XYZ file of N, CA and C in Angstrom:
618
model
N 38.100 3.901 -0.692
C 36.752 3.726 -0.124
C 36.792 2.949 1.126
N 35.899 3.214 2.082
C 35.820 2.704 3.402
C 35.110 1.343 3.278
N 35.756 0.192 3.190
C 35.182 -1.117 3.085
C 34.439 -1.438 4.278
N 34.990 -1.043 5.394
C 34.301 -1.484 6.701
C 32.992 -0.747 6.864
N 32.811 0.433 6.282
C 31.574 1.105 6.340
C 30.499 0.514 5.366
N 31.024 0.157 4.256
C 30.196 -0.436 3.114
C 29.638 -1.824 3.719
N 30.563 -2.515 4.374
C 30.167 -3.831 4.871
C 29.061 -3.606 5.912
N 29.229 -2.695 6.761
C 28.147 -2.484 7.745
C 26.821 -2.045 7.149
N 26.941 -1.257 6.086
C 25.712 -0.765 5.400
C 24.946 -1.957 4.788
N 25.693 -2.853 4.136
C 25.163 -3.996 3.475
C 24.547 -4.884 4.559
N 25.114 -5.053 5.626
C 24.592 -5.841 6.785
C 23.176 -5.353 7.242
N 22.992 -4.019 7.289
C 21.804 -3.473 7.789
C 20.884 -2.900 6.654
N 21.305 -3.164 5.440
C 20.529 -2.767 4.262
C 20.222 -1.339 4.213
N 21.198 -0.408 4.431
C 21.007 1.053 4.372
C 22.225 1.608 3.647
N 22.035 2.843 3.140
C 23.095 3.477 2.520
C 23.459 4.745 3.419
N 24.751 4.789 3.640
C 25.232 5.844 4.562
C 26.162 6.768 3.832
N 26.131 8.129 4.083
C 27.080 9.008 3.563
C 27.407 9.918 4.619
N 28.672 10.154 4.765
C 29.188 11.137 5.849
C 29.939 12.287 5.211
N 29.905 13.430 5.872
C 30.610 14.601 5.348
C 31.323 15.228 6.656
N 32.345 16.149 6.393
C 33.064 16.732 7.474
C 32.165 17.441 8.460
N 31.142 18.228 7.969
C 30.274 18.954 8.860
C 28.930 18.343 8.861
N 28.305 18.445 9.984
C 26.939 17.795 10.183
C 25.835 18.523 9.303
N 25.977 19.821 9.138
C 24.898 20.588 8.602
C 24.968 20.425 6.967
N 23.945 20.614 6.425
C 23.873 20.427 4.899
C 24.513 21.754 4.331
N 25.149 21.510 3.196
C 25.572 22.610 2.458
C 25.064 22.559 0.938
N 25.344 23.464 0.161
C 24.738 23.486 -1.185
C 25.273 22.289 -2.034
N 26.512 21.901 -1.995
C 27.051 20.857 -2.637
C 26.378 19.509 -2.351
N 26.157 19.275 -1.016
C 25.542 18.037 -0.547
C 24.046 18.054 -1.040
N 23.407 19.160 -0.996
C 22.009 19.238 -1.454
C 21.881 18.932 -2.845
N 22.825 19.469 -3.737
C 22.720 19.265 -5.144
C 22.942 17.795 -5.407
N 23.882 17.228 -4.674
C 24.210 15.744 -4.944
C 22.978 14.900 -4.463
N 22.296 15.206 -3.391
C 21.189 14.565 -2.869
C 20.023 14.503 -3.939
N 19.887 15.700 -4.479
C 18.759 15.955 -5.450
C 19.012 15.102 -6.698
N 20.247 15.258 -7.289
C 20.544 14.693 -8.626
C 20.897 13.116 -8.589
N 21.579 12.779 -7.478
C 22.014 11.375 -7.474
C 21.115 10.422 -6.553
N 20.292 11.078 -5.749
C 19.467 10.115 -4.935
C 17.995 10.407 -5.265
N 17.503 11.635 -5.191
C 16.136 11.910 -5.325
C 15.633 11.686 -6.752
N 16.289 12.338 -7.682
C 15.856 12.120 -9.084
C 15.769 10.768 -9.588
N 16.824 9.845 -9.350
C 16.650 8.504 -9.752
C 15.462 7.751 -9.176
N 15.227 7.982 -7.841
C 14.119 7.368 -7.202
C 12.850 7.865 -7.818
N 12.675 9.188 -8.023
C 11.459 9.731 -8.545
C 11.196 9.241 -9.965
N 12.206 9.098 -10.708
C 12.010 8.608 -12.112
C 11.668 7.169 -12.124
N 12.176 6.385 -11.190
C 11.853 4.966 -11.205
C 10.560 4.586 -10.485
N 10.186 5.312 -9.513
C 9.098 4.940 -8.664
C 7.780 5.809 -8.781
N 8.025 7.083 -9.183
C 6.848 7.980 -9.193
C 6.463 8.330 -10.635
N 7.381 8.657 -11.552
C 6.936 9.048 -12.818
C 7.609 8.132 -13.841
N 7.498 6.846 -13.652
C 8.181 5.915 -14.580
C 7.556 5.911 -15.930
N 6.187 6.295 -16.024
C 5.641 6.389 -17.404
C 5.889 7.641 -18.166
N 6.191 8.690 -17.443
C 6.464 10.008 -18.132
C 7.429 10.713 -17.274
N 8.687 10.844 -17.779
C 9.698 11.552 -17.077
C 9.577 13.113 -17.043
N 8.584 13.549 -17.826
C 8.327 15.021 -17.897
C 7.352 15.494 -16.820
N 6.669 14.534 -16.135
C 5.770 14.964 -15.115
C 6.462 15.771 -14.025
N 5.684 16.728 -13.465
C 6.282 17.440 -12.373
C 5.932 16.866 -11.044
N 6.805 16.881 -10.076
C 6.637 16.340 -8.721
C 6.853 17.482 -7.718
N 6.166 17.292 -6.611
C 6.278 18.371 -5.492
C 7.296 17.900 -4.464
N 8.205 18.816 -4.126
C 9.167 18.597 -3.047
C 8.974 19.682 -1.978
N 8.670 19.166 -0.769
C 8.476 19.955 0.428
C 9.827 20.226 1.077
N 10.122 21.514 1.325
C 11.412 21.781 1.848
C 11.472 22.904 2.943
N 12.284 22.854 3.859
C 12.359 23.777 4.952
C 13.166 24.979 4.363
N 12.720 26.207 4.553
C 13.498 27.398 4.067
C 14.529 27.847 4.996
N 15.015 26.962 5.912
C 15.914 27.353 6.951
C 17.298 27.575 6.316
N 17.906 28.603 6.734
C 19.314 28.930 6.313
C 19.256 29.376 4.831
N 20.523 29.263 4.243
C 20.647 29.773 2.776
C 20.782 28.564 1.774
N 20.792 27.358 2.291
C 21.067 26.198 1.421
C 19.860 25.803 0.560
N 18.751 25.560 1.110
C 17.560 25.126 0.325
C 17.132 26.166 -0.657
N 17.255 27.434 -0.307
C 16.817 28.508 -1.138
C 17.820 29.080 -2.045
N 18.993 28.332 -2.159
C 20.025 28.818 -2.881
C 19.707 28.715 -4.405
N 20.099 29.648 -5.218
C 19.746 29.685 -6.568
C 20.164 28.396 -7.367
N 21.262 27.722 -7.003
C 21.695 26.555 -7.701
C 20.814 25.354 -7.336
N 20.315 25.326 -6.105
C 19.306 24.348 -5.680
C 17.953 24.485 -6.472
N 17.535 25.748 -6.503
C 16.333 25.984 -7.232
C 16.373 25.582 -8.758
N 17.528 25.926 -9.293
C 17.675 25.675 -10.750
C 17.817 24.122 -10.952
N 18.491 23.465 -10.065
C 18.542 21.946 -10.127
C 17.180 21.317 -10.090
N 16.289 21.786 -9.127
C 15.023 21.256 -9.013
C 14.191 21.476 -10.323
N 14.249 22.734 -10.754
C 13.541 23.120 -12.068
C 14.006 22.349 -13.214
N 15.223 22.070 -13.312
C 15.840 21.278 -14.401
C 15.182 19.925 -14.494
N 14.984 19.346 -13.400
C 14.442 17.882 -13.246
C 12.860 17.944 -12.995
N 12.249 18.976 -13.369
C 10.767 19.068 -13.157
C 10.388 18.688 -11.715
N 11.080 19.478 -10.725
C 10.657 19.302 -9.442
C 10.252 20.637 -8.886
N 9.078 20.730 -8.384
C 8.592 22.087 -7.851
C 8.843 22.087 -6.306
N 9.792 22.948 -5.946
C 10.256 23.077 -4.568
C 9.241 24.018 -3.830
N 8.589 23.476 -2.810
C 7.762 24.326 -1.998
C 8.287 24.464 -0.682
N 8.556 25.791 -0.293
C 9.269 26.094 0.978
C 8.257 26.375 2.094
N 8.557 25.630 3.249
C 7.803 25.999 4.420
C 8.461 27.124 5.169
N 7.812 27.561 6.323
C 8.400 28.644 7.078
C 9.821 28.185 7.701
N 10.816 29.056 7.774
C 12.091 28.699 8.344
C 11.865 28.153 9.773
N 12.830 27.258 10.127
C 12.924 26.641 11.428
C 11.579 25.894 11.990
N 10.786 25.420 10.985
C 9.504 24.821 11.342
C 9.563 23.361 10.937
N 10.747 22.858 10.480
C 10.718 21.510 10.001
C 10.224 20.482 11.004
N 10.609 20.589 12.224
C 10.257 19.666 13.219
C 8.753 19.666 13.570
N 8.073 20.732 13.179
C 6.695 20.862 13.380
C 5.750 20.546 12.164
N 6.215 20.903 10.992
C 5.419 20.894 9.813
C 5.929 19.928 8.717
N 7.057 19.374 8.834
C 7.550 18.449 7.797
C 6.916 17.071 7.961
N 6.437 16.635 6.852
C 5.674 15.306 6.860
C 6.550 14.151 7.321
N 7.803 14.153 6.827
C 8.756 13.027 7.209
C 9.006 13.045 8.727
N 9.274 14.370 9.165
C 9.617 14.394 10.568
C 8.456 14.050 11.543
N 7.297 14.083 10.983
C 6.027 13.815 11.749
C 5.750 12.360 11.718
N 6.228 11.658 10.695
C 5.867 10.216 10.545
C 7.118 9.264 10.613
N 7.484 8.784 9.508
C 8.612 7.790 9.494
C 9.924 8.276 10.066
N 10.165 9.501 9.727
C 11.482 10.152 10.227
C 11.521 10.081 11.868
N 10.392 10.507 12.380
C 10.406 10.519 13.876
C 10.431 9.183 14.435
N 9.707 8.274 13.825
C 9.665 6.848 14.239
C 11.077 6.270 14.260
N 11.791 6.437 13.189
C 13.077 5.822 13.004
C 14.068 6.491 13.956
N 14.035 7.832 14.077
C 14.899 8.516 15.063
C 14.626 8.029 16.524
N 13.415 7.850 16.911
C 13.019 7.378 18.271
C 13.587 6.038 18.512
N 13.409 5.070 17.516
C 13.835 3.708 17.619
C 15.477 3.659 17.709
N 16.050 4.521 16.912
C 17.566 4.573 16.846
C 18.124 5.038 18.171
N 17.387 6.017 18.856
C 17.733 6.409 20.179
C 17.651 5.346 21.181
N 16.619 4.512 21.034
C 16.482 3.350 21.957
C 17.627 2.467 21.766
N 17.970 2.138 20.497
C 19.103 1.252 20.221
C 20.427 1.771 20.820
N 20.626 2.998 20.734
C 21.817 3.684 21.304
C 21.774 3.531 22.899
N 20.647 3.664 23.451
C 20.486 3.465 24.939
C 20.899 2.056 25.319
N 20.545 1.100 24.495
C 20.861 -0.258 24.841
C 22.376 -0.508 24.747
N 22.919 0.173 23.691
C 24.374 0.060 23.573
C 25.134 0.694 24.716
N 24.540 1.789 25.250
C 25.198 2.482 26.388
C 24.953 1.824 27.698
N 24.050 0.813 27.748
C 23.883 0.049 28.974
C 25.062 -0.749 29.327
N 25.943 -1.079 28.332
C 27.173 -1.785 28.536
C 28.129 -0.785 29.248
N 28.664 -1.213 30.347
C 29.627 -0.294 31.048
C 30.787 0.129 30.220
N 31.421 -0.735 29.510
C 32.540 -0.364 28.661
C 32.218 0.635 27.634
N 31.141 0.407 26.976
C 30.652 1.408 26.036
C 30.320 2.750 26.587
N 29.585 2.763 27.731
C 29.278 4.002 28.428
C 30.529 4.776 28.897
N 31.525 4.011 29.339
C 32.763 4.619 29.701
C 33.481 5.254 28.583
N 33.480 4.538 27.452
C 34.101 5.113 26.255
C 33.404 6.381 25.710
N 32.013 6.355 25.763
C 31.303 7.353 25.300
C 31.405 8.650 26.214
N 31.236 8.501 27.497
C 31.320 9.676 28.425
C 32.770 10.260 28.485
N 33.784 9.477 28.216
C 35.113 9.979 28.296
C 35.573 10.423 26.875
N 34.708 10.323 25.910
C 34.999 10.865 24.590
C 36.159 10.122 23.932
N 36.241 8.709 24.260
C 37.255 7.932 23.739
C 36.898 7.074 22.526
N 35.724 7.330 22.094
C 35.162 6.573 20.901
C 35.772 7.299 19.588
N 36.208 6.489 18.722
C 36.865 7.039 17.495
C 35.810 7.316 16.487
N 36.218 8.175 15.382
C 35.370 8.508 14.344
C 34.784 7.211 13.597
N 35.650 6.272 13.522
C 35.197 4.976 12.703
C 34.156 4.311 13.540
N 34.340 4.246 14.986
C 33.462 3.571 15.805
C 32.063 4.354 15.790
N 32.076 5.646 15.779
C 30.882 6.512 15.764
C 30.084 6.292 14.469
N 30.745 6.186 13.347
C 30.147 5.926 12.101
C 29.508 4.478 12.147
N 30.280 3.508 12.538
C 29.610 2.157 12.561
C 28.490 2.095 13.534
N 28.567 2.794 14.586
C 27.428 2.791 15.635
C 26.212 3.552 14.968
N 26.375 4.604 14.334
C 25.311 5.365 13.657
C 24.637 4.453 12.578
N 25.378 3.832 11.803
C 24.879 2.929 10.702
C 24.069 1.806 11.325
N 24.675 1.190 12.431
C 23.975 0.161 13.064
C 22.727 0.530 13.742
N 22.701 1.585 14.483
C 21.521 2.036 15.153
C 20.331 2.458 14.211
N 20.825 3.266 13.135
C 19.811 3.653 12.145
C 19.263 2.493 11.300
N 20.210 1.569 10.959
C 19.825 0.408 10.119
C 18.826 -0.447 10.891
N 19.082 -0.745 12.163
C 18.110 -1.537 12.948
C 16.771 -0.798 13.109
N 16.930 0.556 13.303
C 15.687 1.364 13.422
C 14.812 1.283 12.166
N 15.464 1.401 11.093
C 14.771 1.392 9.748
C 14.051 0.102 9.597
N 14.801 -1.060 9.787
C 14.176 -2.320 9.697
C 12.992 -2.616 10.605
N 13.042 -2.001 11.766
C 12.036 -2.104 12.789
C 10.865 -1.184 12.574
N 11.126 0.005 12.174
C 10.112 1.030 12.097
C 9.497 1.371 10.734
N 10.164 0.941 9.720
C 9.814 1.309 8.322
C 9.073 0.124 7.646
N 8.426 -0.782 8.345
C 7.702 -1.789 7.620
C 6.572 -1.149 6.803
N 6.193 -1.854 5.807
C 5.146 -1.365 4.870
C 3.824 -1.036 5.601
N 3.474 -1.941 6.533
C 2.221 -1.819 7.274
C 2.285 -0.601 8.170
N 3.396 -0.369 8.898
C 3.474 0.804 9.679
C 3.552 2.107 8.950
N 4.214 2.058 7.763
C 4.420 3.293 7.012
C 3.057 3.647 6.362
N 2.269 2.793 5.925
C 0.989 3.232 5.289
C 0.073 3.628 6.372
N 0.166 3.144 7.541
C -0.703 3.569 8.644
C -0.451 5.082 9.023
N 0.849 5.470 9.040
C 1.185 6.721 9.484
C 1.290 7.786 8.534
N 1.327 7.353 7.228
C 1.543 8.291 6.077
C 0.438 9.309 5.895
N -0.807 8.789 5.840
C -2.005 9.756 5.553
C -2.192 10.735 6.737
N -1.996 10.160 7.998
C -2.304 10.978 9.148
C -1.264 12.078 9.330
N -0.053 11.732 8.841
C 1.074 12.784 8.961
C 0.812 13.870 7.954
N 0.413 13.529 6.671
C 0.130 14.575 5.725
C -1.074 15.550 6.227
N -2.028 14.888 6.788
C -3.157 15.663 7.275
C -2.670 16.603 8.429
N -1.984 16.024 9.421
C -1.615 16.763 10.632
C -0.697 17.913 10.259
N 0.210 17.897 9.246
C 1.066 18.947 8.934
C 0.457 19.943 8.001
N -0.820 19.746 7.570
C -1.449 20.662 6.637
C -1.160 20.461 5.201
N -0.388 19.322 4.853
C -0.052 19.100 3.459
C -1.302 18.570 2.601
N -2.296 18.174 3.294
C -3.554 17.800 2.517
C -4.705 18.760 2.929
N -4.365 19.971 3.087
C -5.328 20.954 3.458
C -6.426 21.139 2.328
N -7.570 21.227 2.872
C -8.819 21.524 1.953
C -8.988 23.086 1.837
N -9.340 23.465 0.602
C -9.579 24.897 0.340
C -10.785 25.478 1.188
N -11.748 24.654 1.355
C -12.995 25.220 2.065
C -12.905 25.132 3.597
N -11.741 24.566 4.102
C -11.543 24.452 5.560
C -12.334 23.362 6.152
N -12.918 22.442 5.484
C -13.720 21.426 6.016
C -12.987 20.428 6.939
N -11.622 20.329 6.632
C -10.873 19.324 7.382
C -9.791 19.977 8.249
N -9.998 21.299 8.614
C -8.956 21.963 9.397
C -8.664 21.364 10.682
N -9.709 20.707 11.215
C -9.565 20.102 12.584
C -8.467 18.962 12.507
N -8.134 18.455 11.314
C -7.148 17.422 11.240
C -5.659 17.901 11.212
N -5.606 19.268 11.094
C -4.169 19.830 11.044
C -3.844 20.134 12.534
N -2.738 19.389 12.981
C -2.279 19.394 14.284
C -0.748 19.546 14.319
N -0.220 20.833 14.178
C 1.256 20.976 14.095
C 1.902 20.402 15.415
N 2.888 19.675 15.274
C 3.556 19.024 16.435
C 4.075 20.119 17.414
N 3.795 19.827 18.735
C 4.252 20.813 19.730
C 3.381 21.915 20.034
N 2.166 22.103 19.316
C 1.339 23.230 19.632
C 0.080 22.598 20.280
N -0.253 23.144 21.373
C -1.377 22.531 22.262
C -2.724 23.159 21.578
N -2.647 24.287 20.951
C -3.860 24.843 20.399
C -3.600 25.353 19.007
N -4.451 24.859 18.007
C -4.353 25.237 16.669
C -5.606 25.756 16.102
N -5.747 27.010 15.853
C -7.017 27.574 15.342
C -7.360 27.222 13.917
N -6.310 26.761 13.226
C -6.555 26.580 11.731
C -6.066 27.622 10.922
N -5.919 27.472 9.635
C -5.311 28.518 8.761
C -6.171 29.771 8.443
N -7.546 29.550 8.632
C -8.477 30.697 8.270
C -8.768 31.445 9.598
N -8.556 32.755 9.479
C -8.896 33.609 10.692
C -10.359 33.752 10.924
N -10.813 34.094 12.221
C -12.243 34.231 12.291
C -12.936 35.171 11.367
N -14.116 34.787 10.901
C -14.791 35.553 9.909
C -14.399 35.474 8.523
N -13.492 34.610 8.210
C -12.934 34.441 6.861
C -13.920 33.599 6.043
N -14.300 34.061 4.888
C -15.148 33.358 4.018
C -14.340 32.904 2.761
N -14.358 31.585 2.530
C -13.601 31.022 1.380
C -14.269 31.518 0.099
N -13.475 32.133 -0.812
C -14.011 32.532 -2.111
C -14.533 31.343 -2.899
N -15.648 31.557 -3.587
C -16.333 30.507 -4.294
C -15.416 29.769 -5.395
N -14.486 30.535 -6.001
C -13.594 29.979 -6.987
C -12.393 29.131 -6.438
N -12.376 29.057 -5.120
C -11.420 28.203 -4.459
C -11.912 26.735 -4.366
N -13.151 26.562 -4.467
C -13.754 25.243 -4.302
C -13.852 24.542 -5.739
N -13.256 23.442 -5.839
C -13.265 22.671 -7.129
C -13.875 21.284 -6.862
N -15.101 21.040 -7.232
C -15.829 19.806 -6.953
C -14.998 18.627 -7.552
N -14.377 18.790 -8.664
C -13.622 17.672 -9.293
C -12.425 17.198 -8.370
């Protein structure tokens, strides 16, 4: 086990996991669901009843998230996987619109500060930075970003607006369509085409 990596993670209060390839594969996704997501969900969301179903929003990009083994794993743990349009994660994913984007932006700023040092910039541009140094740098930048951007006050402020903006809190009658603002689109007409009338049985007063 990499003690130096664990030490850096403990220092910044984060958990880091690295794999040979940057892109997710089925094995990593199954591990993430069973060893990370499910324990958190059982402890924080459905502590009173482990049989309750939870909703998991996922990008349908590639073949990983829609793989049969991933679907079966979700179903096994009472997780309903809801797939968005492929390659739209950066526009419609709630995490990417809120805390994920905030942490990524802050981490980028931390990296820029590190690159301000001539020795660091020289090592980076000449690709002389080792794999160990890259991992330590990633943990440090992301850890500092998480501590700075994921405070409870900031998270609560951005959470509801992010769900509204991505359409995750869409209303059946279209009364709040104006709140849906996919990232990167300058004009958004809303999900209902002109002349569309919402069927009466779509509206549930309760």
